PDB file of C-alpha atoms and ligand atoms in Angstrom:
ATOM      1  CA  UNK A   3     -15.748   9.488  21.735  1.00 40.00           C
ATOM      2  CA  UNK A   4     -17.500  11.072  18.759  1.00 38.00           C
ATOM      3  CA  UNK A   5     -15.481  12.398  15.850  1.00 42.00           C
ATOM      4  CA  UNK A   6     -17.512  14.372  13.340  1.00 39.00           C
ATOM      5  CA  UNK A   7     -15.334  13.650  10.305  1.00 40.00           C
ATOM      6  CA  UNK A   8     -12.241  11.750   9.246  1.00 43.00           C
ATOM      7  CA  UNK A   9     -11.900  13.767   6.050  1.00 43.00           C
ATOM      8  CA  UNK A  10      -9.385  16.155   7.608  1.00 44.00           C
ATOM      9  CA  UNK A  11     -10.903  19.138   5.837  1.00 44.00           C
ATOM     10  CA  UNK A  12     -10.295  22.183   7.980  1.00 46.00           C
ATOM     11  CA  UNK A  13     -13.543  23.406   9.475  1.00 44.00           C
ATOM     12  CA  UNK A  14     -15.690  21.068   7.402  1.00 45.00           C
ATOM     13  CA  UNK A  15     -18.436  21.215  10.018  1.00 48.00           C
ATOM     14  CA  UNK A  16     -18.117  24.978  10.463  1.00 50.00           C
ATOM     15  CA  UNK A  17     -16.579  24.806  13.944  1.00 53.00           C
ATOM     16  CA  UNK A  18     -12.972  23.883  13.174  1.00 55.00           C
ATOM     17  CA  UNK A  19     -13.339  20.606  15.036  1.00 55.00           C
ATOM     18  CA  UNK A  20     -12.584  18.597  11.869  1.00 59.00           C
ATOM     19  CA  UNK A  21      -9.064  19.945  11.830  1.00 66.00           C
ATOM     20  CA  UNK A  22      -6.491  17.331  12.787  1.00 67.00           C
ATOM     21  CA  UNK A  23      -4.435  19.980  14.630  1.00 69.00           C
ATOM     22  CA  UNK A  24      -7.470  20.990  16.695  1.00 68.00           C
ATOM     23  CA  UNK A  25      -7.984  17.396  17.844  1.00 66.00           C
ATOM     24  CA  UNK A  26      -4.277  16.901  18.509  1.00 69.00           C
ATOM     25  CA  UNK A  27      -3.995  20.008  20.700  1.00 70.00           C
ATOM     26  CA  UNK A  28      -7.261  19.199  22.484  1.00 69.00           C
ATOM     27  CA  UNK A  29      -6.151  15.715  23.470  1.00 66.00           C
ATOM     28  CA  UNK A  30      -2.506  16.437  24.354  1.00 70.00           C
ATOM     29  CA  UNK A  31       0.058  15.379  25.269  1.00 70.00           C
ATOM     30  CA  UNK A  32      -0.602  12.158  23.354  1.00 73.00           C
ATOM     31  CA  UNK A  33      -2.885  13.344  20.554  1.00 80.00           C
ATOM     32  CA  UNK A  34      -6.227  11.936  19.500  1.00 81.00           C
ATOM     33  CA  UNK A  35      -4.783   8.952  17.621  1.00 84.00           C
ATOM     34  CA  UNK A  36      -3.460   7.401  20.843  1.00 83.00           C
ATOM     35  CA  UNK A  37      -7.071   7.211  22.094  1.00 82.00           C
ATOM     36  CA  UNK A  38      -8.974   6.284  18.948  1.00 84.00           C
ATOM     37  CA  UNK A  39      -6.499   3.507  18.042  1.00 85.00           C
ATOM     38  CA  UNK A  40      -7.485   1.759  21.264  1.00 85.00           C
ATOM     39  CA  UNK A  41     -10.983   1.376  19.842  1.00 80.00           C
ATOM     40  CA  UNK A  42      -9.927   0.555  16.267  1.00 82.00           C
ATOM     41  CA  UNK A  43      -6.238   0.533  15.200  1.00 86.00           C
ATOM     42  CA  UNK A  44      -6.996   2.058  11.781  1.00 89.00           C
ATOM     43  CA  UNK A  45      -9.176   4.827  13.240  1.00 84.00           C
ATOM     44  CA  UNK A  46      -6.492   7.528  13.238  1.00 86.00           C
ATOM     45  CA  UNK A  47      -6.505  11.101  11.963  1.00 82.00           C
ATOM     46  CA  UNK A  48      -2.754  11.620  11.598  1.00 82.00           C
ATOM     47  CA  UNK A  49      -1.266   8.150  11.152  1.00 88.00           C
ATOM     48  CA  UNK A  50      -1.743   6.602   7.720  1.00 93.00           C
ATOM     49  CA  UNK A  51      -2.471   2.935   8.216  1.00 95.00           C
ATOM     50  CA  UNK A  52      -4.084  -0.015   6.513  1.00 97.00           C
ATOM     51  CA  UNK A  53      -5.701  -3.260   7.514  1.00 98.00           C
ATOM     52  CA  UNK A  54      -4.728  -6.489   5.786  1.00 98.00           C
ATOM     53  CA  UNK A  55      -7.991  -7.893   4.430  1.00 98.00           C
ATOM     54  CA  UNK A  56      -6.624 -10.814   2.388  1.00 98.00           C
ATOM     55  CA  UNK A  57      -3.383 -12.782   2.149  1.00 98.00           C
ATOM     56  CA  UNK A  58      -2.451 -15.017  -0.792  1.00 98.00           C
ATOM     57  CA  UNK A  59       0.643 -17.177  -0.905  1.00 97.00           C
ATOM     58  CA  UNK A  60       0.773 -17.925  -4.617  1.00 92.00           C
ATOM     59  CA  UNK A  61       4.312 -19.263  -4.534  1.00 93.00           C
ATOM     60  CA  UNK A  62       6.617 -20.461  -1.752  1.00 93.00           C
ATOM     61  CA  UNK A  63       8.718 -17.325  -2.138  1.00 93.00           C
ATOM     62  CA  UNK A  64       6.076 -14.619  -2.241  1.00 95.00           C
ATOM     63  CA  UNK A  65       3.077 -13.296  -0.406  1.00 97.00           C
ATOM     64  CA  UNK A  66       0.410 -10.975  -1.772  1.00 97.00           C
ATOM     65  CA  UNK A  67      -1.365  -8.677   0.655  1.00 98.00           C
ATOM     66  CA  UNK A  68      -4.623  -6.869   0.005  1.00 98.00           C
ATOM     67  CA  UNK A  69      -4.747  -3.765   2.179  1.00 98.00           C
ATOM     68  CA  UNK A  70      -7.647  -1.493   3.034  1.00 97.00           C
ATOM     69  CA  UNK A  71      -6.154   1.960   3.706  1.00 97.00           C
ATOM     70  CA  UNK A  72      -7.653   4.175   6.386  1.00 95.00           C
ATOM     71  CA  UNK A  73      -9.059   7.676   5.910  1.00 94.00           C
ATOM     72  CA  UNK A  74      -5.747   9.343   6.815  1.00 92.00           C
ATOM     73  CA  UNK A  75      -4.003   7.531   3.941  1.00 94.00           C
ATOM     74  CA  UNK A  76      -6.785   8.329   1.474  1.00 92.00           C
ATOM     75  CA  UNK A  77      -6.625  12.000   2.481  1.00 91.00           C
ATOM     76  CA  UNK A  78      -2.901  12.139   1.615  1.00 88.00           C
ATOM     77  CA  UNK A  79      -1.026  12.072  -1.671  1.00 84.00           C
ATOM     78  CA  UNK A  80      -2.887  10.230  -4.421  1.00 89.00           C
ATOM     79  CA  UNK A  81      -1.157   7.036  -5.541  1.00 95.00           C
ATOM     80  CA  UNK A  82      -0.318   6.870  -9.243  1.00 96.00           C
ATOM     81  CA  UNK A  83       0.380   3.603 -11.034  1.00 97.00           C
ATOM     82  CA  UNK A  84       4.105   2.798 -10.886  1.00 97.00           C
ATOM     83  CA  UNK A  85       4.813   4.689  -7.676  1.00 98.00           C
ATOM     84  CA  UNK A  86       5.949   3.163  -4.405  1.00 98.00           C
ATOM     85  CA  UNK A  87       5.065   3.611  -0.735  1.00 97.00           C
ATOM     86  CA  UNK A  88       6.416   2.761   2.692  1.00 98.00           C
ATOM     87  CA  UNK A  89       5.057  -0.170   4.671  1.00 98.00           C
ATOM     88  CA  UNK A  90       5.783  -0.145   8.412  1.00 98.00           C
ATOM     89  CA  UNK A  91       5.230  -3.029  10.785  1.00 97.00           C
ATOM     90  CA  UNK A  92       6.517  -4.355  14.045  1.00 96.00           C
ATOM     91  CA  UNK A  93       8.872  -7.342  13.883  1.00 97.00           C
ATOM     92  CA  UNK A  94      10.049  -8.751  17.234  1.00 94.00           C
ATOM     93  CA  UNK A  95       9.164  -5.521  19.042  1.00 96.00           C
ATOM     94  CA  UNK A  96      10.896  -3.141  16.599  1.00 97.00           C
ATOM     95  CA  UNK A  97       9.271  -1.003  13.933  1.00 97.00           C
ATOM     96  CA  UNK A  98      10.591  -1.788  10.452  1.00 98.00           C
ATOM     97  CA  UNK A  99       9.869   0.140   7.273  1.00 98.00           C
ATOM     98  CA  UNK A 100      10.304  -1.120   3.717  1.00 98.00           C
ATOM     99  CA  UNK A 101       9.403   0.283   0.336  1.00 98.00           C
ATOM    100  CA  UNK A 102       6.931  -1.534  -1.954  1.00 98.00           C
ATOM    101  CA  UNK A 103       5.309  -0.759  -5.280  1.00 98.00           C
ATOM    102  CA  UNK A 104       1.581  -1.529  -5.260  1.00 98.00           C
ATOM    103  CA  UNK A 105       0.350  -3.775  -8.065  1.00 97.00           C
ATOM    104  CA  UNK A 106      -3.235  -2.507  -8.036  1.00 97.00           C
ATOM    105  CA  UNK A 107      -4.710   0.006 -10.475  1.00 96.00           C
ATOM    106  CA  UNK A 108      -4.408   3.596  -9.368  1.00 93.00           C
ATOM    107  CA  UNK A 109      -8.107   4.157  -8.677  1.00 91.00           C
ATOM    108  CA  UNK A 110      -8.690   0.889  -6.841  1.00 94.00           C
ATOM    109  CA  UNK A 111     -10.094   0.967  -3.329  1.00 94.00           C
ATOM    110  CA  UNK A 112      -7.602  -1.611  -2.080  1.00 97.00           C
ATOM    111  CA  UNK A 113      -3.801  -1.544  -2.196  1.00 97.00           C
ATOM    112  CA  UNK A 114      -2.197  -4.800  -3.342  1.00 98.00           C
ATOM    113  CA  UNK A 115       1.409  -5.559  -2.458  1.00 98.00           C
ATOM    114  CA  UNK A 116       3.326  -8.619  -3.624  1.00 97.00           C
ATOM    115  CA  UNK A 117       6.392  -9.204  -1.489  1.00 97.00           C
ATOM    116  CA  UNK A 118       9.093 -11.524  -2.796  1.00 95.00           C
ATOM    117  CA  UNK A 119      11.143 -13.408  -0.238  1.00 95.00           C
ATOM    118  CA  UNK A 120      14.746 -12.259   0.284  1.00 95.00           C
ATOM    119  CA  UNK A 121      16.839 -15.008   1.868  1.00 95.00           C
ATOM    120  CA  UNK A 122      17.696 -13.702   5.332  1.00 96.00           C
ATOM    121  CA  UNK A 123      15.457 -10.666   4.775  1.00 97.00           C
ATOM    122  CA  UNK A 124      13.660  -9.488   7.890  1.00 98.00           C
ATOM    123  CA  UNK A 125      10.399  -8.047   6.633  1.00 98.00           C
ATOM    124  CA  UNK A 126       9.827 -10.265   3.596  1.00 98.00           C
ATOM    125  CA  UNK A 127      10.387 -13.402   5.697  1.00 98.00           C
ATOM    126  CA  UNK A 128       8.109 -12.098   8.449  1.00 98.00           C
ATOM    127  CA  UNK A 129       5.315 -11.270   6.010  1.00 98.00           C
ATOM    128  CA  UNK A 130       5.677 -14.560   4.132  1.00 97.00           C
ATOM    129  CA  UNK A 131       5.386 -16.501   7.406  1.00 97.00           C
ATOM    130  CA  UNK A 132       3.094 -14.361   9.557  1.00 97.00           C
ATOM    131  CA  UNK A 133       0.927 -11.993   7.472  1.00 98.00           C
ATOM    132  CA  UNK A 134      -2.730 -12.586   8.225  1.00 98.00           C
ATOM    133  CA  UNK A 135      -6.068 -10.872   7.664  1.00 98.00           C
ATOM    134  CA  UNK A 136      -6.761  -8.310  10.383  1.00 97.00           C
ATOM    135  CA  UNK A 137      -3.104  -7.304  10.775  1.00 97.00           C
ATOM    136  CA  UNK A 138      -2.628  -3.514  10.795  1.00 97.00           C
ATOM    137  CA  UNK A 139       0.375  -1.861   9.149  1.00 98.00           C
ATOM    138  CA  UNK A 140       1.605   1.686   8.609  1.00 97.00           C
ATOM    139  CA  UNK A 141       1.272   2.943   5.040  1.00 96.00           C
ATOM    140  CA  UNK A 142       2.678   6.265   3.864  1.00 94.00           C
ATOM    141  CA  UNK A 143       5.324   8.010   1.776  1.00 92.00           C
ATOM    142  CA  UNK A 144       3.765   7.660  -1.665  1.00 96.00           C
ATOM    143  CA  UNK A 145       6.364   8.768  -4.211  1.00 96.00           C
ATOM    144  CA  UNK A 146       8.341   8.018  -7.338  1.00 97.00           C
ATOM    145  CA  UNK A 147       8.641   9.355 -10.881  1.00 96.00           C
ATOM    146  CA  UNK A 148       8.055   6.066 -12.690  1.00 95.00           C
ATOM    147  CA  UNK A 149       4.489   6.768 -13.811  1.00 96.00           C
ATOM    148  CA  UNK A 150       2.465   6.551 -16.996  1.00 94.00           C
ATOM    149  CA  UNK A 151       2.536   9.554 -19.317  1.00 92.00           C
ATOM    150  CA  UNK A 152      -0.616  11.686 -19.015  1.00 90.00           C
ATOM    151  CA  UNK A 153      -1.259  11.126 -22.696  1.00 90.00           C
ATOM    152  CA  UNK A 154      -1.328   7.332 -22.891  1.00 88.00           C
ATOM    153  CA  UNK A 155       0.433   5.775 -25.881  1.00 86.00           C
ATOM    154  CA  UNK A 156      -1.585   3.267 -27.899  1.00 83.00           C
ATOM    155  CA  UNK A 157       1.094   0.567 -27.792  1.00 85.00           C
ATOM    156  CA  UNK A 158       3.292  -0.109 -24.748  1.00 86.00           C
ATOM    157  CA  UNK A 159       6.046  -2.648 -24.113  1.00 87.00           C
ATOM    158  CA  UNK A 160       6.779  -3.295 -20.434  1.00 87.00           C
ATOM    159  CA  UNK A 161       9.977  -5.120 -19.490  1.00 86.00           C
ATOM    160  CA  UNK A 162      10.470  -5.973 -15.815  1.00 87.00           C
ATOM    161  CA  UNK A 163      12.677  -8.153 -13.632  1.00 85.00           C
ATOM    162  CA  UNK A 164      11.895  -9.890 -10.327  1.00 84.00           C
ATOM    163  CA  UNK A 165       9.719  -7.821  -8.006  1.00 85.00           C
ATOM    164  CA  UNK A 166       9.942  -5.003 -10.569  1.00 89.00           C
ATOM    165  CA  UNK A 167       6.852  -6.531 -12.072  1.00 91.00           C
ATOM    166  CA  UNK A 168       4.613  -4.907  -9.437  1.00 95.00           C
ATOM    167  CA  UNK A 169       4.679  -1.269 -10.708  1.00 96.00           C
ATOM    168  CA  UNK A 170       4.248  -2.527 -14.252  1.00 93.00           C
ATOM    169  CA  UNK A 171       1.216  -4.593 -13.234  1.00 93.00           C
ATOM    170  CA  UNK A 172      -0.230  -1.467 -11.648  1.00 96.00           C
ATOM    171  CA  UNK A 173       0.179   0.405 -14.928  1.00 94.00           C
ATOM    172  CA  UNK A 174      -1.342  -2.430 -16.975  1.00 90.00           C
ATOM    173  CA  UNK A 175      -4.304  -2.691 -14.589  1.00 93.00           C
ATOM    174  CA  UNK A 176      -4.819   1.074 -14.616  1.00 94.00           C
ATOM    175  CA  UNK A 177      -4.930   1.186 -18.398  1.00 90.00           C
ATOM    176  CA  UNK A 178      -7.203  -1.846 -18.516  1.00 88.00           C
ATOM    177  CA  UNK A 179      -9.614  -0.040 -16.159  1.00 91.00           C
ATOM    178  CA  UNK A 180      -9.495   3.020 -18.413  1.00 89.00           C
ATOM    179  CA  UNK A 181     -10.894   0.750 -21.098  1.00 85.00           C
ATOM    180  CA  UNK A 182      -9.262   2.353 -24.138  1.00 71.00           C
ATOM    181  CA  UNK A 183      -8.199   0.255 -27.103  1.00 72.00           C
ATOM    182  CA  UNK A 184      -4.483  -0.274 -26.444  1.00 73.00           C
ATOM    183  CA  UNK A 185      -1.912  -2.985 -26.889  1.00 71.00           C
ATOM    184  CA  UNK A 186       0.112  -3.970 -23.782  1.00 69.00           C
ATOM    185  CA  UNK A 187       2.989  -6.380 -23.991  1.00 71.00           C
ATOM    186  CA  UNK A 188       4.337  -7.544 -20.655  1.00 72.00           C
ATOM    187  CA  UNK A 189       7.723  -9.280 -20.529  1.00 71.00           C
ATOM    188  CA  UNK A 190       8.673 -10.387 -16.999  1.00 69.00           C
ATOM    189  CA  UNK A 191      12.324 -11.387 -17.220  1.00 65.00           C
ATOM    190  CA  UNK A 192      12.112 -13.556 -14.118  1.00 58.00           C
ATOM    191  CA  UNK A 193       9.064 -14.229 -11.970  1.00 49.00           C
ATOM    192  CA  UNK A 194       9.218 -15.294  -8.316  1.00 46.00           C
ATOM    193  CA  UNK A 195      10.476 -18.881  -8.007  1.00 46.00           C
ATOM    194  CA  UNK A 196      10.244 -19.269 -11.747  1.00 47.00           C
ATOM    195  CA  UNK A 197       6.452 -19.291 -11.451  1.00 50.00           C
ATOM    196  CA  UNK A 198       4.351 -16.476 -12.771  1.00 47.00           C
ATOM    197  CA  UNK A 199       2.456 -14.333 -10.256  1.00 47.00           C
ATOM    198  CA  UNK A 200       0.569 -12.544 -13.014  1.00 47.00           C
ATOM    199  CA  UNK A 201      -3.144 -12.112 -12.326  1.00 46.00           C
ATOM    200  CA  UNK A 202      -5.521 -14.166 -14.358  1.00 40.00           C
TER     201      UNK A 202
HETATM  202  C1  FAD B 327      11.116   1.671  -4.938  1.00 88.41           C
HETATM  203  C2  FAD B 327      11.128   0.255  -4.406  1.00 88.41           C
HETATM  204  C3  FAD B 327      10.050  -0.575  -4.654  1.00 88.41           C
HETATM  205  C4  FAD B 327      10.069  -1.880  -4.191  1.00 88.41           C
HETATM  206  N1  FAD B 327       8.996  -2.680  -4.461  1.00 88.41           N
HETATM  207  C5  FAD B 327       9.004  -3.964  -4.080  1.00 88.41           C
HETATM  208  C6  FAD B 327       7.905  -4.841  -4.390  1.00 88.41           C
HETATM  209  O1  FAD B 327       6.890  -4.441  -4.966  1.00 88.41           O
HETATM  210  N2  FAD B 327       8.004  -6.133  -3.961  1.00 88.41           N
HETATM  211  C7  FAD B 327       9.116  -6.612  -3.278  1.00 88.41           C
HETATM  212  O2  FAD B 327       9.134  -7.788  -2.954  1.00 88.41           O
HETATM  213  N3  FAD B 327      10.139  -5.796  -2.952  1.00 88.41           N
HETATM  214  C8  FAD B 327      10.122  -4.498  -3.315  1.00 88.41           C
HETATM  215  N4  FAD B 327      11.149  -3.677  -2.971  1.00 88.41           N
HETATM  216  C9  FAD B 327      12.214  -4.204  -2.089  1.00 88.41           C
HETATM  217  C10 FAD B 327      11.777  -4.058  -0.616  1.00 88.41           C
HETATM  218  O3  FAD B 327      11.761  -2.682  -0.255  1.00 88.41           O
HETATM  219  C11 FAD B 327      12.718  -4.738   0.406  1.00 88.41           C
HETATM  220  O4  FAD B 327      14.034  -4.324   0.135  1.00 88.41           O
HETATM  221  C12 FAD B 327      12.647  -6.251   0.352  1.00 88.41           C
HETATM  222  O5  FAD B 327      11.325  -6.702   0.669  1.00 88.41           O
HETATM  223  C13 FAD B 327      13.654  -6.883   1.355  1.00 88.41           C
HETATM  224  O6  FAD B 327      13.350  -6.467   2.641  1.00 88.41           O
HETATM  225  P1  FAD B 327      13.682  -7.440   3.888  1.00 88.41           P
HETATM  226  O7  FAD B 327      13.362  -6.698   5.127  1.00 88.41           O
HETATM  227  O8  FAD B 327      13.047  -8.757   3.677  1.00 88.41           O
HETATM  228  O9  FAD B 327      15.234  -7.638   3.748  1.00 88.41           O
HETATM  229  P2  FAD B 327      16.387  -6.940   4.634  1.00 88.41           P
HETATM  230  O10 FAD B 327      16.307  -7.390   6.039  1.00 88.41           O
HETATM  231  O11 FAD B 327      16.334  -5.467   4.384  1.00 88.41           O
HETATM  232  O12 FAD B 327      17.662  -7.574   3.957  1.00 88.41           O
HETATM  233  C14 FAD B 327      17.875  -7.461   2.532  1.00 88.41           C
HETATM  234  C15 FAD B 327      19.002  -8.408   2.147  1.00 88.41           C
HETATM  235  O13 FAD B 327      20.196  -7.984   2.795  1.00 88.41           O
HETATM  236  C16 FAD B 327      20.731  -9.050   3.543  1.00 88.41           C
HETATM  237  N5  FAD B 327      21.282  -8.490   4.782  1.00 88.41           N
HETATM  238  C17 FAD B 327      20.603  -7.896   5.781  1.00 88.41           C
HETATM  239  N6  FAD B 327      21.433  -7.485   6.746  1.00 88.41           N
HETATM  240  C18 FAD B 327      22.687  -7.843   6.345  1.00 88.41           C
HETATM  241  C19 FAD B 327      23.967  -7.699   6.910  1.00 88.41           C
HETATM  242  N7  FAD B 327      24.156  -7.117   8.082  1.00 88.41           N
HETATM  243  N8  FAD B 327      25.009  -8.198   6.225  1.00 88.41           N
HETATM  244  C20 FAD B 327      24.854  -8.784   5.025  1.00 88.41           C
HETATM  245  N9  FAD B 327      23.639  -8.955   4.442  1.00 88.41           N
HETATM  246  C21 FAD B 327      22.591  -8.488   5.095  1.00 88.41           C
HETATM  247  C22 FAD B 327      19.589 -10.025   3.818  1.00 88.41           C
HETATM  248  O14 FAD B 327      20.025 -11.347   3.943  1.00 88.41           O
HETATM  249  C23 FAD B 327      18.736  -9.862   2.583  1.00 88.41           C
HETATM  250  O15 FAD B 327      19.120 -10.715   1.548  1.00 88.41           O
HETATM  251  C24 FAD B 327      11.161  -2.371  -3.439  1.00 88.41           C
HETATM  252  C25 FAD B 327      12.233  -1.512  -3.160  1.00 88.41           C
HETATM  253  C26 FAD B 327      12.228  -0.234  -3.629  1.00 88.41           C
HETATM  254  C27 FAD B 327      13.402   0.675  -3.316  1.00 88.41           C
END
């Protein structure tokens, strides 16, 4: 099956066939995603998804996932440093959704999530034990008001606790990528397992 564009811009090719709604109504009752996902699970117009491209287990109680979002995710709300999103995956035949704050800079191509283990926690335990490159997850629901001010201050003190370090890392990485001459002081109150997961 040929799809002329995944950019979801209405009528981008002049015929209206780039419109997600056009494809959905033309391929009912299931919608186009139920066909294209059979070829490639991330090849969906409506469902925001991502493929796990790297997995790092830096401590015994955490796992860091590098995710490559699909076109449907990139066409949605733009992620800003400090915000969170919803990760959905299947655990023992049931879909589970949890909220995570990416640790990557806001203009990065890849989304990086560091998941700290919760004792008895369903999703964090599953990801710590089973996450692997090639795994496909749902990714949507970008939101949250904890973001950098548009006018960046020259000196910033970040104080975080536990997994709260991830949105702060995203902010620090974003400002580093912006390249301006600023002072960042990062004070993690407690890192996973007492061992720092800060990037080198
Ligand atoms: C805005 C936001 C951002 C977040 N960002 C991050 C992040 O970047 N990194 C991160 O690691 N986490 C983050 N979290 C937390 C994350 O969403 C999950 O809550 C966390 O991963 C635990 O999920 P889980 O499925 O492993 O645990 P769950 O299965 O949801 O269980 C959580 C805890 O409750 C206990 N529990 C479960 N069921 C019961 C029950 N019936 N009775 C008693 N106790 C029970 C479990 O033992 C466990 O300790 C964030 C949360 C929010 C709201």
